Amino acid sequence: MSAIYVNKSYKAGIGFAALLLLLSAVGCTKKFDDINTPDNLVVAKNVDATLLGQEFAAAEYYGLMAGQYQVGENLYADVYAQYFATTQPTFNSDQYAEQGAWTNIMWNEFYSDPAIQLFFVENYTRENNMPLANAMAMVWRVEIYHRMSDYFGPIVYSQFGSGKTSVAYDSQSDIYHSFFKTLDSAVEILKANAGGNAFAGNDQIYKGDADKWLLFANSLRLRLALRISYIEPALAQSEAEKAVTAGVITDNSANASVFSTVNSINWLSIWTYIDEFRMSASMQSVLTGFNDPRISAYYSQAASGGGYKGVRNGLPASEKGGTLNAEHSFVSTAYLPIAKGGSNPPNRVMSAAECYFLRAEGALRGWNMGGTAKDLYNMGIQMSVSDRTTATPVQIDDYINSTNTPVALGDKWNTPAMSDIPVKYDEAGDFERNLEQIITQKWISLYPDGWESWSERRRTGYPKGYPVINSLNPLVPKDSIMRRLTFTSGEIATNNAAVVNARTLLNGPDANNTRLWWDAK
Amino acid sequence: MIFSLISEGFQNFFKLLHKNKLLIEKHNIKSIMRIGIVTVALFAGSVQLLFALPLRSQPIDKVEISVGLSNETLVEAFQKVEAQSPFHFMYRNEEVRNVRDLNLPAAKRNVEEFLKIILSGTQLMYRQVNNQILIMPARSLIRNLALNDFKLSQSVAANIVRGRVTNSKGEPLAGVSISVKSGSGGTSTDGKGEYSISVGETATLIFSSIGFITQEVAVNSQATINVRLQEESTALNEVVVTALGIKREARSLTYSTQSVKTENLTEARDLNVMNSFEGKVAGLSINSSGTGVGASDRVILRGNRSISGDSQPLYVIDGVQIMGDPSNLDLDNISSINVLKGPNAAALYGSAAQNGVIIIETKSGRNNGLNISFNNTYISMEPVLSIPFQNVYGQGQAGIYQKTSEAAWGPLMQGQMVDNWALDPKLAGTQYPLSPQPGNRTGIYQHGSNYSSNLFASMGSDKIKTTFSYTYTKARGIVPGNDLQRHNVSVRFIDKLSKKLTLDTKIDFLHQQIDDQLYEGAFNFNPNMQIYSMPPNIRLADASHYEFNGPNGYPLQNYWSPASTLGENPFWVLNNIPNKNTLDRVIAMSSLSYDFTDDLRLMARASYDGSNGTLDEKLHNNTLVRALDGRYTFGKTHAFLLNTDFLVSYKHDFAHAIKASINAGGSVLEKRNDAVSSNTGLSMIIPNFFTLSNTNLPVTSNDPGLSSNVQSLYAFANIGWRDALFLDITGRNDWSSTLPANSRSYFYPSFGLSAVLNDLIPSFPKFISYAKLRASWAEVGNSAPPYMLDRTAAFKAGGSYGFLRLNSTLPNPNLLPEETRSAELGLDIRFFSGRLGLNVTAYKTNTLNQLFTISMPVGSGEAQYYTNGGNVQNKGIELVLTANPVRTKSFNWEATVNFAVNRSMVLKISDDRPSIVIGNDPYVRQFEVEQGKPFGEIYSKGWLRDSIGRVIIGTNGMPKITPGRTVKVANFNPDWTGSISNSFTYKNITLSFLIEHRQGGTIVSMTNAMLDGSGLTERTLQGRDGGLIFGENFFSKETAVMQDGSKNTIPINAETFWEGVGGRSTPVGEAFVSSATNTRLRELTLGYSFPHKMFGNLPVSTVQLSVVARNLFYIYRASPDLDTDFMVGTTPDSEGFQAFAPPTTRSIGVNLKINFK
């Protein structure tokens, strides 16, 4: 009997224990929320003021296309500004063929990363009563969106972040008008917070210095004012004068640049580890002709044969490749990768030199810019040369007074001099000659910011540049220039109704030869 | 003894291979020796096995015992005999339990005498089989257990007949019962398949065994009768392993399954077990990625059904879900494979089974003593490069030779002297003749090989069954340097700890190393791309000089186009970017079951499938564009799946006609994975010194991976009426950690009904031996991927104090589980005693509430959001025809035809987004699911057409091209697939072959776009000097018109056209569409079983030698160069995407299988 009893309890025991063990495991869903939260990411609702600075820093660094610099800027604006020419046979953007995939990548990069970060920072600072930080974010918004609009014309701007499945574009005219209003609000707060600081060291431009942000905001207003000088001259003048009165950047110590660090390196340097572009022939003609002291800061001598040699833009595939790279000038050592001796320079956003050139143009147009066109032009050169080189004041004066002009290249195309303008301001010259001098010098000073230079080249026609050797684009012949990029395939796929409407906001078809709103000379 | 046996086996095998020149390389000798040593060591380590070695069986009249009994039962008497002798009794409890109160004084007797005494008062008799003593009722006429009654041996008979019973392959069959027709008495075969029986000279013997067709043989005075039993192809009593490892009779199943014969897998073996399934299962499609040896597969059952998931089936080994696929597991240790095609079969495996289940059972040891077998395969793989390359025009552009060109638009190659392209200063200024080098591409490939050696041992008694398997695999790819080595070790014990408690424990371990896994697609490091893209004048000897000493002392790449972004010297890729992958994987399982009664059982089980991998990649200095300064990468991955479950099973025969089996259980499934990867970035301090610290800018990432838990409770019942009508009901509730709290619990049921008509309807026609009708309906729920409920932000190095970036995917806190509904109707019908069988299944599945991301306009502030919706429907018919047209004593012919047609339709996606791009390469194509269209429409650039479909030609004579990828150009889904396999057995020879056909489906070939764009193919020969008129003398199926509608008459030349439409950046996919229709001889095996008598006294029972071949040739191929087996990657959008796939490999090999006594 007892044996049977033991046997039964043994059975029951096993069954009971096993069931209990398994059921207790099954019954528990308490840990589910933990399991379903990734360990290496911050849940968005936990991003607060202590993490906001890192978010703003990302908006600054990535806001100017650091993430997709090659397809976003280097292969488009930098070649259309004729700073560089591509030597890679399969890259056709230099022959005026827009590569839709690149444009798409660039657009998506902007809206799915820096735009989101900035949107979050602006909303958070507004909702949590952080006006100074909010003002800086607003100024940065104007900076990064004006560049996007300058590529496409109408873009998604006021409706960004709507969370809707269709997001309307704004016309470029509306966008620019609203920029001035945004800058008004930002400037008011920045003024009210004179001496203040926001974001501190996380601000990758001014370390949170409100006063410098004020100078930047006014300078940005000046840039945008000149941009609309042909389409809305009256507004252009009043905004430019308002900017100068309020105070723009006048010294290199207040230049706006996004810092470079070992982990967020200079965005041109990201792409110089591969050999896919060289100095443009236009730069060779101008810099060597002017005997410009900045040439060695911008470019290196050709590896084979020495000297500063540029490549004509728009070479067909069959002419590229081979020894082209060795025989022409690459960027200066400063822009090489750190491992190759690069100095990882900061990323230029806006400088004193640019402000002087903007003011010089304003003065040329008869606006009150606090100086004459000539003086402001000379100040621009002085600021740029002293910023980029170690030239002495005497050497700078010599350069300013130089009557050197661009030279012919003596290459297989018998390329003539790009222009006949001298460095020295031609007081006897007409408006266009002076404008060409001012913009050409501004072009030199902006290097390597092709984005701004391409916009100014479209607006003013300067620098004259060279026709491309070949155009693959029937709409944009060799002797003309690309006027814009077209709306992207991703937008056509996901936001088509808005794209259809945006096309009506253009001056013509959604094509590379349609001029933007401000492109009205 | 076993050790010497094995090493002798190895030596003999080696000698055999060596004689036949199958072994060429010396290092193979070493590796074989090493296998021997490792195997023996491992073998010795398996103590259980040695412990369980059988003693040589002695006759029962020679073994003396001293057993006394006092009021004891028969069972107790047997136990006493067992205690004193090597013998073990086998009996049925109900037949012996009434024999009790036995009394016998203790005395020395032999076992036979003892048995005679104690059985004298009963109806029981005994028989010795090896060390087992069977006890059976004398009156029993159960044919399977007929006995050689000792009493009968005293009867009239004089004639003794001996013989051997084998299966169709000549392997001995133990336990086959042999009875005398219209007489009494019988015997059964021993472990060697041998028997002897005393019968009259005119008697007829009946040979029968479960699973085999009963055979009658007239004695006719013969002294020896050897019989070969044919396997019962009707499989009326076939047992199928179903959910949770439960075995069921096939007749009771209410859904469709198909099993795969496992013998072929080990003979015509492939490095990836899944590849061996090709053509063997109706409705199963397999594509391989192009990464060389050890490449992974994409496996789909009954079409794609998931918009964002991958639609691949679940793999279950020994009743437990594994992580990923079984591609690297041990083929030799597989005992059965069963494919459950639809969710109907799978409701009980849970969510992951909505795409079907592939059930693999490993070997578990048999009851009949020790089995040792040795299986060796050597397969040679020949590369077959079928792209039609041109060998007429050389490197260059516009008819002019250019040494830096990557294209072949140069001059006619006529041996004229041209500048050497070499960058090596030593060769500067030299020239060489421009002439065709037709063998330059194939010359780089090599014959690959796949050598594998398996030692298998199993031992079984009724207390413990043990198996051990060790396989060593060494493979060499067709691309030099691409090698694989794999060790698989498995051990399994099934112990009956007590009469009621059973422990089943196994461990499978594997270590694998793959060298130089191939990079895929249109990418610099893909050696196939670099080999295919060589201009036709490049001399192999020049190209093989792939590096030279640069000015800084480091080697530089010698490549004809140094400014290229995509090209490399193929030899540089083969030599200077080595990578190494290692993988250690353990699958362990232990289950304990307790039989409370004969009807009630509880099983508790835990299983683990874990793997650790490493990746090591060394890019040398001057690897063009991608790593000019070199780069070193090292990474580790870790992943595991842990499953614990229990199951209570209850079976009962309620009445004579009704049998029920009810099961209930629960499980917890945990999945975890993580990875760490670090690299030097693109600027190493010292070139070609590969360590992570050799950089100023280390790049490191850690990925904590995806974690999820799913907890489940389930129950299922199978009720049978008269063994002819069956009802299945299942229900399961899952709780998933990846879903929001209010929807994380979800329930799904299934129902099924099957009717065996021939048993239900008395007047059923006799020529129909079996007819089963089945119907089922099921629903399967599926949870979401982890981490979809919260928006997150990620840290990134940079800036002063780091960056934080919010991601652009909007979470959806209201996610619902995905749901697949499936209905299936089928008929299994067999005619003429099973000689002809047909299995037809029609099914329809709808996958609803699918989880997918919808792309938002990025300007919305989100790039995409997760949502539920959609309805993808798969409808299809599967047909399996089996026939046994000839079956004689010496010749047998079996044939199987598989046919499947499936239609995947995307009925609905979302009102917001009627179309979703689920994958694209940035250049040629876009893979979309589109509301109202078949699954997987492929879009690309195409010809711009007018309103009536005519191609519009520009003023330059070139067709106008759509600006975006807006033209639907291809869809990979086949119209139907089918296969025919035939197997012929004549005496000891077996011949079988498999022909596979795929009808329909199209692909866009990136390979063609790039090769044609560079003028490397035959297609680009036409019109080199102009004169091509689109729509007229080429692309003549198109009607081509000018903008004004007039006919196109503008001639262009080949270079203009193909450069315009081909190339990498913006190819016009419409020009590169190929049909995927093809028929190929997939598999051929010729086997020979050496006659048993050849081995004399050697301890060998069977030796089988097979010659095996795979992918011998295409019988038909619509496109000259397309191998539909290869795709880029294994993700859903890889379907129909081909970019520089490796050449097809034609493999031929030998397989030697030795079973030891």
Tab-separated table of C-alpha atoms in Angstrom, chain A residues 182-369:
chain	number	residue	atom	x	y	z
A	182	THR	CA	11.206	85.270	-39.289
A	183	LEU	CA	14.443	87.209	-39.101
A	184	ASP	CA	12.498	90.190	-37.678
A	185	SER	CA	11.200	88.081	-34.815
A	186	ALA	CA	14.552	86.417	-34.188
A	187	VAL	CA	16.458	89.675	-34.237
A	188	GLU	CA	14.052	91.213	-31.750
A	189	ILE	CA	14.721	88.402	-29.265
A	190	LEU	CA	18.455	88.357	-29.921
A	191	LYS	CA	18.608	92.074	-29.270
A	192	ALA	CA	16.606	91.703	-26.101
A	193	ASN	CA	19.043	89.015	-24.931
A	194	ALA	CA	22.230	90.915	-25.687
A	195	GLY	CA	25.125	89.217	-23.928
A	196	GLY	CA	23.059	86.079	-23.473
A	197	ASN	CA	23.871	82.480	-24.308
A	198	ALA	CA	21.886	79.439	-25.398
A	199	PHE	CA	23.040	75.904	-26.191
A	200	ALA	CA	26.532	76.888	-24.978
A	201	GLY	CA	29.192	74.552	-26.349
A	202	ASN	CA	26.639	72.524	-28.262
A	203	ASP	CA	26.158	75.436	-30.651
A	204	GLN	CA	28.578	74.460	-33.391
A	205	ILE	CA	28.871	78.006	-34.748
A	206	TYR	CA	29.130	80.610	-32.016
A	207	LYS	CA	29.154	78.535	-28.825
A	208	GLY	CA	25.807	80.065	-27.965
A	209	ASP	CA	26.867	83.718	-28.193
A	210	ALA	CA	23.644	85.698	-28.745
A	211	ASP	CA	25.485	88.783	-29.988
A	212	LYS	CA	27.210	86.901	-32.751
A	213	TRP	CA	23.946	85.218	-33.706
A	214	LEU	CA	22.511	88.715	-34.063
A	215	LEU	CA	25.302	89.671	-36.478
A	216	PHE	CA	24.692	86.466	-38.411
A	217	ALA	CA	20.936	87.082	-38.560
A	218	ASN	CA	21.472	90.561	-39.999
A	219	SER	CA	24.075	89.291	-42.469
A	220	LEU	CA	21.703	86.596	-43.622
A	221	ARG	CA	19.054	89.270	-44.184
A	222	LEU	CA	21.576	91.156	-46.305
A	223	ARG	CA	22.328	88.057	-48.421
A	224	LEU	CA	18.620	87.364	-48.986
A	225	ALA	CA	17.955	91.027	-49.772
A	226	LEU	CA	20.537	91.051	-52.551
A	227	ARG	CA	19.151	87.773	-53.839
A	228	ILE	CA	15.831	89.424	-54.646
A	229	SER	CA	17.432	92.574	-56.040
A	230	TYR	CA	16.166	91.914	-59.572
A	231	ILE	CA	12.701	90.645	-58.772
A	232	GLU	CA	11.764	93.016	-55.942
A	233	PRO	CA	14.320	95.833	-55.934
A	234	ALA	CA	12.427	98.037	-53.482
A	235	LEU	CA	12.063	95.352	-50.840
A	236	ALA	CA	15.632	94.318	-51.503
A	237	GLN	CA	16.871	97.817	-50.768
A	238	SER	CA	14.848	98.286	-47.604
A	239	GLU	CA	15.811	94.891	-46.202
A	240	ALA	CA	19.485	95.420	-47.086
A	241	GLU	CA	19.545	98.836	-45.480
A	242	LYS	CA	17.725	97.470	-42.442
A	243	ALA	CA	20.390	94.757	-42.135
A	244	VAL	CA	23.330	97.102	-42.434
A	245	THR	CA	21.809	99.545	-39.975
A	246	ALA	CA	21.275	96.764	-37.454
A	247	GLY	CA	24.869	95.568	-37.914
A	248	VAL	CA	26.306	92.800	-40.080
A	249	ILE	CA	29.526	90.798	-39.779
A	250	THR	CA	32.415	93.173	-40.341
A	251	ASP	CA	35.302	91.189	-39.010
A	252	ASN	CA	36.563	87.676	-39.558
A	253	SER	CA	36.312	87.019	-35.833
A	254	ALA	CA	32.526	86.962	-36.244
A	255	ASN	CA	32.482	84.707	-39.306
A	256	ALA	CA	29.897	81.965	-39.150
A	257	SER	CA	31.382	78.481	-39.605
A	258	VAL	CA	30.234	75.077	-38.424
A	259	PHE	CA	33.061	73.557	-36.400
A	260	SER	CA	34.805	70.481	-37.646
A	261	THR	CA	35.819	67.788	-35.205
A	262	VAL	CA	37.432	64.394	-35.709
A	263	ASN	CA	34.020	62.823	-35.735
A	264	SER	CA	32.241	65.518	-37.698
A	265	ILE	CA	34.825	66.433	-40.218
A	266	ASN	CA	34.846	69.125	-42.844
A	267	TRP	CA	32.320	67.996	-45.376
A	268	LEU	CA	34.505	68.589	-48.405
A	269	SER	CA	37.244	66.545	-46.724
A	270	ILE	CA	34.821	63.627	-46.491
A	271	TRP	CA	35.007	63.339	-50.258
A	272	THR	CA	38.643	64.097	-51.018
A	273	TYR	CA	39.782	60.595	-50.136
A	274	ILE	CA	38.562	59.624	-53.566
A	275	ASP	CA	39.848	61.216	-56.750
A	276	GLU	CA	36.747	62.222	-58.619
A	277	PHE	CA	37.103	65.949	-59.255
A	278	ARG	CA	39.713	68.611	-59.950
A	279	MET	CA	40.035	72.400	-60.020
A	280	SER	CA	37.810	73.981	-62.645
A	281	ALA	CA	39.432	75.752	-65.583
A	282	SER	CA	37.606	78.951	-64.598
A	283	MET	CA	39.393	79.059	-61.274
A	284	GLN	CA	42.700	78.436	-63.016
A	285	SER	CA	42.156	81.320	-65.421
A	286	VAL	CA	41.154	83.760	-62.679
A	287	LEU	CA	43.445	82.783	-59.817
A	288	THR	CA	46.570	82.345	-61.892
A	289	GLY	CA	45.742	85.436	-63.924
A	290	PHE	CA	45.263	87.531	-60.801
A	291	ASN	CA	48.311	85.888	-59.250
A	292	ASP	CA	45.954	85.460	-56.362
A	293	PRO	CA	47.586	84.769	-52.971
A	294	ARG	CA	44.690	82.455	-52.074
A	295	ILE	CA	45.449	79.940	-54.814
A	296	SER	CA	47.661	77.725	-52.661
A	297	ALA	CA	45.116	77.808	-49.862
A	298	TYR	CA	42.463	76.532	-52.248
A	299	TYR	CA	44.244	74.155	-54.580
A	300	SER	CA	47.359	72.035	-54.850
A	301	GLN	CA	49.699	71.888	-57.773
A	302	ALA	CA	49.230	69.128	-60.319
A	303	ALA	CA	50.906	65.916	-59.186
A	304	SER	CA	52.296	65.352	-62.632
A	305	GLY	CA	53.957	68.385	-64.211
A	306	GLY	CA	53.231	70.789	-61.353
A	307	GLY	CA	51.518	74.148	-61.637
A	308	TYR	CA	47.874	75.044	-61.043
A	309	LYS	CA	45.873	73.409	-63.783
A	310	GLY	CA	42.116	73.255	-64.042
A	311	VAL	CA	39.834	70.942	-65.969
A	312	ARG	CA	37.193	72.319	-68.292
A	313	ASN	CA	33.710	71.602	-67.022
A	314	GLY	CA	31.473	69.232	-68.933
A	315	LEU	CA	34.009	66.835	-70.386
A	316	PRO	CA	32.334	63.854	-72.065
A	317	ALA	CA	33.017	60.458	-70.526
A	318	SER	CA	35.477	59.574	-73.246
A	319	GLU	CA	37.733	62.490	-72.270
A	320	LYS	CA	37.720	61.724	-68.578
A	321	GLY	CA	39.662	59.165	-66.648
A	322	GLY	CA	43.226	58.236	-67.360
A	323	THR	CA	45.842	60.709	-66.317
A	324	LEU	CA	43.421	63.617	-66.001
A	325	ASN	CA	43.676	63.601	-62.226
A	326	ALA	CA	47.449	63.503	-62.131
A	327	GLU	CA	47.812	66.367	-64.561
A	328	HIS	CA	45.422	68.736	-62.814
A	329	SER	CA	45.088	70.490	-59.500
A	330	PHE	CA	43.237	68.931	-56.628
A	331	VAL	CA	42.154	70.724	-53.462
A	332	SER	CA	44.848	72.123	-51.185
A	333	THR	CA	46.249	69.905	-48.469
A	334	ALA	CA	43.968	71.586	-45.914
A	335	TYR	CA	40.925	69.936	-47.493
A	336	LEU	CA	42.445	66.472	-47.715
A	337	PRO	CA	41.450	63.799	-45.201
A	338	ILE	CA	43.162	64.171	-41.828
A	339	ALA	CA	45.224	61.072	-42.466
A	340	LYS	CA	46.617	62.673	-45.604
A	341	GLY	CA	47.594	65.838	-43.792
A	342	GLY	CA	44.319	67.672	-44.023
A	343	SER	CA	43.698	70.325	-41.366
A	344	ASN	CA	39.963	69.625	-41.134
A	345	PRO	CA	38.972	73.280	-41.560
A	346	PRO	CA	35.635	74.543	-40.273
A	347	ASN	CA	32.711	74.612	-42.687
A	348	ARG	CA	32.141	78.146	-43.919
A	349	VAL	CA	28.613	79.476	-43.614
A	350	MET	CA	29.014	83.253	-43.881
A	351	SER	CA	31.958	85.586	-43.659
A	352	ALA	CA	32.820	89.240	-43.237
A	353	ALA	CA	34.160	89.232	-46.804
A	354	GLU	CA	30.787	88.115	-48.194
A	355	CYS	CA	29.037	90.854	-46.232
A	356	TYR	CA	31.360	93.504	-47.654
A	357	PHE	CA	30.800	92.242	-51.183
A	358	LEU	CA	27.039	92.232	-50.591
A	359	ARG	CA	27.267	95.778	-49.311
A	360	ALA	CA	29.484	96.766	-52.256
A	361	GLU	CA	26.804	95.527	-54.638
A	362	GLY	CA	24.148	97.365	-52.645
A	363	ALA	CA	26.210	100.529	-52.820
A	364	LEU	CA	26.673	100.008	-56.552
A	365	ARG	CA	22.885	99.888	-56.764
A	366	GLY	CA	22.766	103.203	-54.921
A	367	TRP	CA	21.642	101.855	-51.573
A	368	ASN	CA	22.867	103.181	-48.257
A	369	MET	CA	25.389	100.530	-47.316
